[in-house]
mmCIF file of C-alpha atoms in Angstrom:
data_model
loop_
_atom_site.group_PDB
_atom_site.id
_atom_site.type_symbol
_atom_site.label_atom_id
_atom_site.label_comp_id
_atom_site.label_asym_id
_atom_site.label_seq_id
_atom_site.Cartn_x
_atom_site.Cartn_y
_atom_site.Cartn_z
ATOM 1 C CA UNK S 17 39.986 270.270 21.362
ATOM 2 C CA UNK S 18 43.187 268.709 21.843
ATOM 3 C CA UNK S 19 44.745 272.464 21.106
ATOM 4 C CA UNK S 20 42.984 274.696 23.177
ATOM 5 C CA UNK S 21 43.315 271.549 26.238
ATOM 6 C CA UNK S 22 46.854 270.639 25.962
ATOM 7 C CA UNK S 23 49.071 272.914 23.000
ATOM 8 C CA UNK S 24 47.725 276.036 23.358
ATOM 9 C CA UNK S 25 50.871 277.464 23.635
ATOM 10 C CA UNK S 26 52.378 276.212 20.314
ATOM 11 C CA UNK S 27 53.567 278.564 18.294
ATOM 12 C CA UNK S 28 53.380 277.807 14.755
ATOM 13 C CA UNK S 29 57.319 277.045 13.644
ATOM 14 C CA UNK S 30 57.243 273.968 16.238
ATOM 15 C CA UNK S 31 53.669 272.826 14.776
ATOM 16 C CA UNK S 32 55.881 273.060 11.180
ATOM 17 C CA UNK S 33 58.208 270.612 13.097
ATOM 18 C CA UNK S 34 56.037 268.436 13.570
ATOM 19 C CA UNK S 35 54.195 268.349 10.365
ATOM 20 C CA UNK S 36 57.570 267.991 8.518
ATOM 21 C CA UNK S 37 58.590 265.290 10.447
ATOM 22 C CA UNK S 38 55.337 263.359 9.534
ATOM 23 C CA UNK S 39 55.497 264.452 6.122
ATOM 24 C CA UNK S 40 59.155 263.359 5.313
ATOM 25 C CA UNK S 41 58.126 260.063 6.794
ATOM 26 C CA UNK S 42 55.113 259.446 4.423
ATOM 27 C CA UNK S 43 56.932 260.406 1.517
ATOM 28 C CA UNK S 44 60.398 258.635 2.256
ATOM 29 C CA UNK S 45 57.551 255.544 2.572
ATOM 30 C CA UNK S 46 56.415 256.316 -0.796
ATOM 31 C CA UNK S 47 59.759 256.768 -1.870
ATOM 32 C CA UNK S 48 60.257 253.286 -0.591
ATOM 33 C CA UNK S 49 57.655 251.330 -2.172
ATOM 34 C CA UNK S 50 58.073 253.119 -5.773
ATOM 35 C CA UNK S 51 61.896 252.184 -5.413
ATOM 36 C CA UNK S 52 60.642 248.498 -4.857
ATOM 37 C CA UNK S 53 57.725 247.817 -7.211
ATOM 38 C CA UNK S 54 59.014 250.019 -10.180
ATOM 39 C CA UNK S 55 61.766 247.913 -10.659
ATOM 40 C CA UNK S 56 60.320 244.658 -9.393
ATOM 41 C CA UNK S 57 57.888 245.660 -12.588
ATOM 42 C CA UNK S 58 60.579 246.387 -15.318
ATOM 43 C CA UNK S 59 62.213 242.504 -14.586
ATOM 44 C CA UNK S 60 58.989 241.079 -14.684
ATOM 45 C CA UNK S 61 58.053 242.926 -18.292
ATOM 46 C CA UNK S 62 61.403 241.657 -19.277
ATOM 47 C CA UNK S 63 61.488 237.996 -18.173
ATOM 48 C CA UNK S 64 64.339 238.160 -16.296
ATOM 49 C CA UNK S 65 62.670 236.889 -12.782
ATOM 50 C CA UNK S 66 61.886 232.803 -12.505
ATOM 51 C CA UNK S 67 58.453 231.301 -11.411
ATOM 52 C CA UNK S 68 59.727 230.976 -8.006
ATOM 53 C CA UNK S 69 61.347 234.589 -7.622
ATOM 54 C CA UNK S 70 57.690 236.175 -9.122
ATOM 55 C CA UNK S 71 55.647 234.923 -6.133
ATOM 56 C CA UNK S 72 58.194 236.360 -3.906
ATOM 57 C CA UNK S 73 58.438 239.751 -5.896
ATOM 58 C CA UNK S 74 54.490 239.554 -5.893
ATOM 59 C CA UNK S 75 54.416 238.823 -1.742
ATOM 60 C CA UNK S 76 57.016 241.724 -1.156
ATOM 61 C CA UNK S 77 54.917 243.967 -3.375
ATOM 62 C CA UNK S 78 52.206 243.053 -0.935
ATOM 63 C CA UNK S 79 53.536 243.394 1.844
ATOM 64 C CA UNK S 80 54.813 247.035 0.656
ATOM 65 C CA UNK S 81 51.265 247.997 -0.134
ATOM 66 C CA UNK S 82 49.865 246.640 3.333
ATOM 67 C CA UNK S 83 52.819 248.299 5.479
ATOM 68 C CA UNK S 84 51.206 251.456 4.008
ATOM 69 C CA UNK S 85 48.266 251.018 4.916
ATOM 70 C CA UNK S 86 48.958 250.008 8.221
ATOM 71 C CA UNK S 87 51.244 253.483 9.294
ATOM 72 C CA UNK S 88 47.431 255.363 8.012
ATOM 73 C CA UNK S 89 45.540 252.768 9.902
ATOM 74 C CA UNK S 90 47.860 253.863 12.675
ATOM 75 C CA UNK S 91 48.192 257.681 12.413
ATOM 76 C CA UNK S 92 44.668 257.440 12.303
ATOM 77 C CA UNK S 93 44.104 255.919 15.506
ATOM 78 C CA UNK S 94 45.780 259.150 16.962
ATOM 79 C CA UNK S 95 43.519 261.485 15.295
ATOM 80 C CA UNK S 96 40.256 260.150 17.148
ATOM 81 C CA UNK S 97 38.368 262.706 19.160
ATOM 82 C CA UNK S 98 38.386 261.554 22.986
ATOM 83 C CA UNK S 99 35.647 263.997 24.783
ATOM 84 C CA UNK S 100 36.047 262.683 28.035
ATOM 85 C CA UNK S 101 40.158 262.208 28.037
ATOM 86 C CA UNK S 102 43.072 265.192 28.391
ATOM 87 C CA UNK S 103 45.721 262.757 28.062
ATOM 88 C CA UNK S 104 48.635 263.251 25.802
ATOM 89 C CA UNK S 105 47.051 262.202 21.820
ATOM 90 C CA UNK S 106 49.322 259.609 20.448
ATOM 91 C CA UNK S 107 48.426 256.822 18.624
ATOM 92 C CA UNK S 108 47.399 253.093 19.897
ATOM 93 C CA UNK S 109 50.119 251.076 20.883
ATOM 94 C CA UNK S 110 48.762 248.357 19.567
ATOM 95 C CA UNK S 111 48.550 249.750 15.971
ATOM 96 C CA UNK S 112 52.121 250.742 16.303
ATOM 97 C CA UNK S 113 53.792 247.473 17.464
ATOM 98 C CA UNK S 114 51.753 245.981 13.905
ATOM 99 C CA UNK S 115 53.253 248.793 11.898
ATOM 100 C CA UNK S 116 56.906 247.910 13.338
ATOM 101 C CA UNK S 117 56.496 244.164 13.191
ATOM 102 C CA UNK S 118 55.475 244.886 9.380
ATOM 103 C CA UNK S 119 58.245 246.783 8.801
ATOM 104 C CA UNK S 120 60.630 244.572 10.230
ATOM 105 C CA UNK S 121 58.795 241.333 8.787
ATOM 106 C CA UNK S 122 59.084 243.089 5.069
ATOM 107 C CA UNK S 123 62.879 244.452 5.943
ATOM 108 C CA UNK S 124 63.886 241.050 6.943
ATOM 109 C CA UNK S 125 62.475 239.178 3.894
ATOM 110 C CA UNK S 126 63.883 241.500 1.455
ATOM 111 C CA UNK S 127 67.165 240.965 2.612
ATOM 112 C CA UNK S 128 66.700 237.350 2.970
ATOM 113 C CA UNK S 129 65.795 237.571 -0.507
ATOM 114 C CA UNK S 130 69.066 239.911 -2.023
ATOM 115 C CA UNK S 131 71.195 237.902 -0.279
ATOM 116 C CA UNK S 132 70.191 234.300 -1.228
ATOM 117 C CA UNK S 133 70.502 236.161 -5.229
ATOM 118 C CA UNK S 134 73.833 236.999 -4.118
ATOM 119 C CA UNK S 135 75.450 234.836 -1.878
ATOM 120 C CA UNK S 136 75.439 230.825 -3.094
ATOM 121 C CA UNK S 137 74.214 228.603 0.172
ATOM 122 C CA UNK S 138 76.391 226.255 1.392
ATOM 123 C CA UNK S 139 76.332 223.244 1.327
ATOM 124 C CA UNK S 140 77.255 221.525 5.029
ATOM 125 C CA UNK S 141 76.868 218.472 6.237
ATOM 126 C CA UNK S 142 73.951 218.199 8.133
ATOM 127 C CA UNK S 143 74.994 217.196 11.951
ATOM 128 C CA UNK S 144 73.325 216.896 14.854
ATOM 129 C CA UNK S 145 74.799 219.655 15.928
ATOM 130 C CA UNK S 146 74.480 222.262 13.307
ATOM 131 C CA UNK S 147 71.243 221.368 13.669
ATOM 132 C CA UNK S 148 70.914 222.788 16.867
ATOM 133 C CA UNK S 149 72.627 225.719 15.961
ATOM 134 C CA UNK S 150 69.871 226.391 13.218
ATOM 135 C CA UNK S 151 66.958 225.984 15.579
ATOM 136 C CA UNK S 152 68.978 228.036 18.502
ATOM 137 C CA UNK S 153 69.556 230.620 15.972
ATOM 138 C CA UNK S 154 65.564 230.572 14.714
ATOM 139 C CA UNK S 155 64.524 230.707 18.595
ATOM 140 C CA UNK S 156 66.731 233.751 18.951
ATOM 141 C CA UNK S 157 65.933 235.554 15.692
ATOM 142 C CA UNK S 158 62.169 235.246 17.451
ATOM 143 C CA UNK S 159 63.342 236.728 20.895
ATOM 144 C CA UNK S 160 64.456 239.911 19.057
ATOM 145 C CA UNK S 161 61.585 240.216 17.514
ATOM 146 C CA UNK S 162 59.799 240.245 20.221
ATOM 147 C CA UNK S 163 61.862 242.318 22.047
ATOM 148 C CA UNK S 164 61.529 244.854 19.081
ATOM 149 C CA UNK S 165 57.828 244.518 19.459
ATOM 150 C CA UNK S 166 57.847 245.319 23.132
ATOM 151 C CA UNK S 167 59.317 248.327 22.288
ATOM 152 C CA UNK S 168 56.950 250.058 20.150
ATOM 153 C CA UNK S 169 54.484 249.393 22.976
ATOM 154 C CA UNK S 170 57.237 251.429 25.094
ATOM 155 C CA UNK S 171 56.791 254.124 22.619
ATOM 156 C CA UNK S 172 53.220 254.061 22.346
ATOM 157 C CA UNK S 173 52.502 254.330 26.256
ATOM 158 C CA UNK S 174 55.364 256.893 26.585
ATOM 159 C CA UNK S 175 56.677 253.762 29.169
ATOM 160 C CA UNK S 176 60.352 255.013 29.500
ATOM 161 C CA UNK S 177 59.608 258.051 31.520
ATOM 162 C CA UNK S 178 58.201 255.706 34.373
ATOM 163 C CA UNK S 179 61.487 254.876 35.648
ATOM 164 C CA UNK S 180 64.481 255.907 34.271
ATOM 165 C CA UNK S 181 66.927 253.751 36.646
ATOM 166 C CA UNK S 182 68.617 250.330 35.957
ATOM 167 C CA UNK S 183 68.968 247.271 37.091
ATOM 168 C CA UNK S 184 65.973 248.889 39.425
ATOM 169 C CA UNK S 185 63.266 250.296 38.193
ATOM 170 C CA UNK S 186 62.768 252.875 41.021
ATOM 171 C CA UNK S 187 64.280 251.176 44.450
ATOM 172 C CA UNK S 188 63.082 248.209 43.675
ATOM 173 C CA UNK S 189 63.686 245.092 41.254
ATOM 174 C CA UNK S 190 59.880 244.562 40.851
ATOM 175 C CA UNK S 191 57.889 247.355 41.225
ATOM 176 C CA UNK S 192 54.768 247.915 42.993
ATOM 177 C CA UNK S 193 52.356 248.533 40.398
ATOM 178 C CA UNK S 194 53.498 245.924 38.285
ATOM 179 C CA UNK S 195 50.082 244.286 37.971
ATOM 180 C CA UNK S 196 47.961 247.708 38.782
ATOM 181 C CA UNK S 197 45.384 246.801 36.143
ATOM 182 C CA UNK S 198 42.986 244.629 35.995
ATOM 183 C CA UNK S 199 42.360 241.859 34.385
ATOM 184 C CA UNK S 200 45.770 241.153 34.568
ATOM 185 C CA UNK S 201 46.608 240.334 31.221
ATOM 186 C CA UNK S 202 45.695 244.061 30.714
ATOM 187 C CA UNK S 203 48.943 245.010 32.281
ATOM 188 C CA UNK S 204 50.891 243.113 29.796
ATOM 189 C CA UNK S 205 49.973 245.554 27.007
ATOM 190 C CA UNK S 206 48.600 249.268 28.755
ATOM 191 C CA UNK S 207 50.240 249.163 32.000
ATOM 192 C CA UNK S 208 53.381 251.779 30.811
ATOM 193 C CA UNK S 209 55.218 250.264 34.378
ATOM 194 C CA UNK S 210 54.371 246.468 32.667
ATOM 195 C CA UNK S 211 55.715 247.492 29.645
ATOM 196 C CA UNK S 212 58.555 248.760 30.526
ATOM 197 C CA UNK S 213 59.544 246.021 32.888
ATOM 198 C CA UNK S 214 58.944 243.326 30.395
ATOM 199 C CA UNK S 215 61.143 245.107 27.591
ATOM 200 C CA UNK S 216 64.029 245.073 29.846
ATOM 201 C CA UNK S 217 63.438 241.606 30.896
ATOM 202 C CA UNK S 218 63.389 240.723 27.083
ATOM 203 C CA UNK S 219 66.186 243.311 25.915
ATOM 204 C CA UNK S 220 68.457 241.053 28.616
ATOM 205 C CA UNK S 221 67.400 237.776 27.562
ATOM 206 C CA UNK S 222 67.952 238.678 23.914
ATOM 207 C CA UNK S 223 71.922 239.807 24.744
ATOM 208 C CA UNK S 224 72.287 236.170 26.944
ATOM 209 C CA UNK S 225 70.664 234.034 23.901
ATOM 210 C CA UNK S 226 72.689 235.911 21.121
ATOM 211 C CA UNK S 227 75.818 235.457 23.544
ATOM 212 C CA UNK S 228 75.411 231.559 24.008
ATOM 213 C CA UNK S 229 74.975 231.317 20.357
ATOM 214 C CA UNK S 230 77.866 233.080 19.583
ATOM 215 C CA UNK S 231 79.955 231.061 22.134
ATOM 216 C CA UNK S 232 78.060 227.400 20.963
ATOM 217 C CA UNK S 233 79.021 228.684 17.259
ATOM 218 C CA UNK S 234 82.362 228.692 18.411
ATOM 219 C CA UNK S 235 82.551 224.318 19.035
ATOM 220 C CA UNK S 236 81.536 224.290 15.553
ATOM 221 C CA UNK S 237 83.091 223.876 12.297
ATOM 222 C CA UNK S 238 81.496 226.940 10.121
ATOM 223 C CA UNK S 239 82.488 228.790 6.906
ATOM 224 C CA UNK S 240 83.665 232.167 7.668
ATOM 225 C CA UNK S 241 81.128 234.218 6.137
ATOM 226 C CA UNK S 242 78.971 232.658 8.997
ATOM 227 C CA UNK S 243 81.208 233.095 11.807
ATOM 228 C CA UNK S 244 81.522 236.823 10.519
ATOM 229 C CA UNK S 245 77.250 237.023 10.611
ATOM 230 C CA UNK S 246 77.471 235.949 14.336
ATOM 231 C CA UNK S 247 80.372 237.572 15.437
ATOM 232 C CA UNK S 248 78.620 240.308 14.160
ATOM 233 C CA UNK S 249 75.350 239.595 15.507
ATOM 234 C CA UNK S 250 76.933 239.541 18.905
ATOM 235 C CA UNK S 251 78.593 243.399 18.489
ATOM 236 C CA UNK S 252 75.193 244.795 17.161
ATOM 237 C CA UNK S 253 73.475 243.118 20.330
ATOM 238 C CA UNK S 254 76.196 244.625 22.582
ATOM 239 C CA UNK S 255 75.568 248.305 20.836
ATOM 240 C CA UNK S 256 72.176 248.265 20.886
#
């Protein structure tokens, strides 16, 4: 249906495209996980891995295994027959920001993990004001985050192609059909104008919070390696 409505035109070398992209993604996943657990197995049979280091080897494992199923739980969702629809197929938005916050989730504590094997933790007193540089630094970590999420509901709406001027979207700074749907919470998560407009709002308050960490960082006494891990923070943010 979704051929003879919408691609009838494809010829078959860009349908290959497309099935080779899918396909190199599903088996570089594969890849992926067998790089992770076949390893993570061979410690384990030889004892080299502690009590503490098995539950995290056995959580990572699980998360590999569920991040898999997720992306078919996904792809899935963008196989489903709609009768009464001749919009673009793509998968659910929804779907897709849970893949990506998996992925990022199971990136993040897999790192985490290789690094605390590697790198000893130091040991600093614990001020008031490193303090607040820890929980700044936790509140920011979950800004990007979020800000990562809101884009994969970008993706999934195709929300980019509504406006494609900045700081306005369009001529103005909020745009008409900002809360078109109804209820309104809808718009939050299906309105592509909504979506778009709240990942920008995000994507700038992500670059001002990892900027006034970088510069609070700066009034405090830290150990190089972590004034290098925020310095750098702030040139990623900058790139991206």
């Amino acid at each position: 249906t979704v051929f003879n409505s919408l691609n009838h035109d494809m010829t078959l070398t860009e349908f290959k495209f497309i099935w080779y992209m899918e396909y190199s993604h599903r088996m570089w996943g594969r890849v992926v996980g067998l790089a992770y657990i076949l390893p993570a197995a061979y410690f384990w049979r030889k004892g080299w891995l502690s009590r503490p280091m098995k539950g995290c080897v056995l959580a990572l494992c699980g998360l590999v295994c569920f991040q898999g199923l997720l992306g078919w739980y996904m792809v899935k969702s963008g196989l489903e027959e709609k009768p009464d629809s001749y919009d673009i197929p793509r998968v659910s938005q929804y779907r897709l920001a849970a893949h990506l916050g998996s992925a990022l989730v199971l990136y993040s504590a897999s790192l985490w993990t290789g690094l605390s094997l590697l790198l000893p933790r130091h040991k600093l007193p614990e001020t008031h004001q490193l303090l607040r540089l820890r929980q700044f630094a936790h509140g920011t970590t979950a800004l990007v985050f979020l800000t990562a999420l809101s884009g994969a509901f970008v993706a999934g709406l195709d929300a980019g192609l509504v406006y494609n001027s900045f700081p306005k979207m369009g001529e103005r700074w909020i745009p008409d059909d900002l809360l078109a749907f109804s209820p309104v919470l809808r718009n939050i998560f299906e309105n592509p104008t909504t979506v778009q407009f709240d990942h920008r709002i995000l994507g700038i308050a992500s670059v001002t919070a990892i900027t006034a960490l970088y510069f609070f960082s700066r009034k405090i006494p830290l150990p190089r390696r972590t004034r290098m891990a925020v310095t750098s923070l702030l040139a990623v943010a900058c790139m991206q």
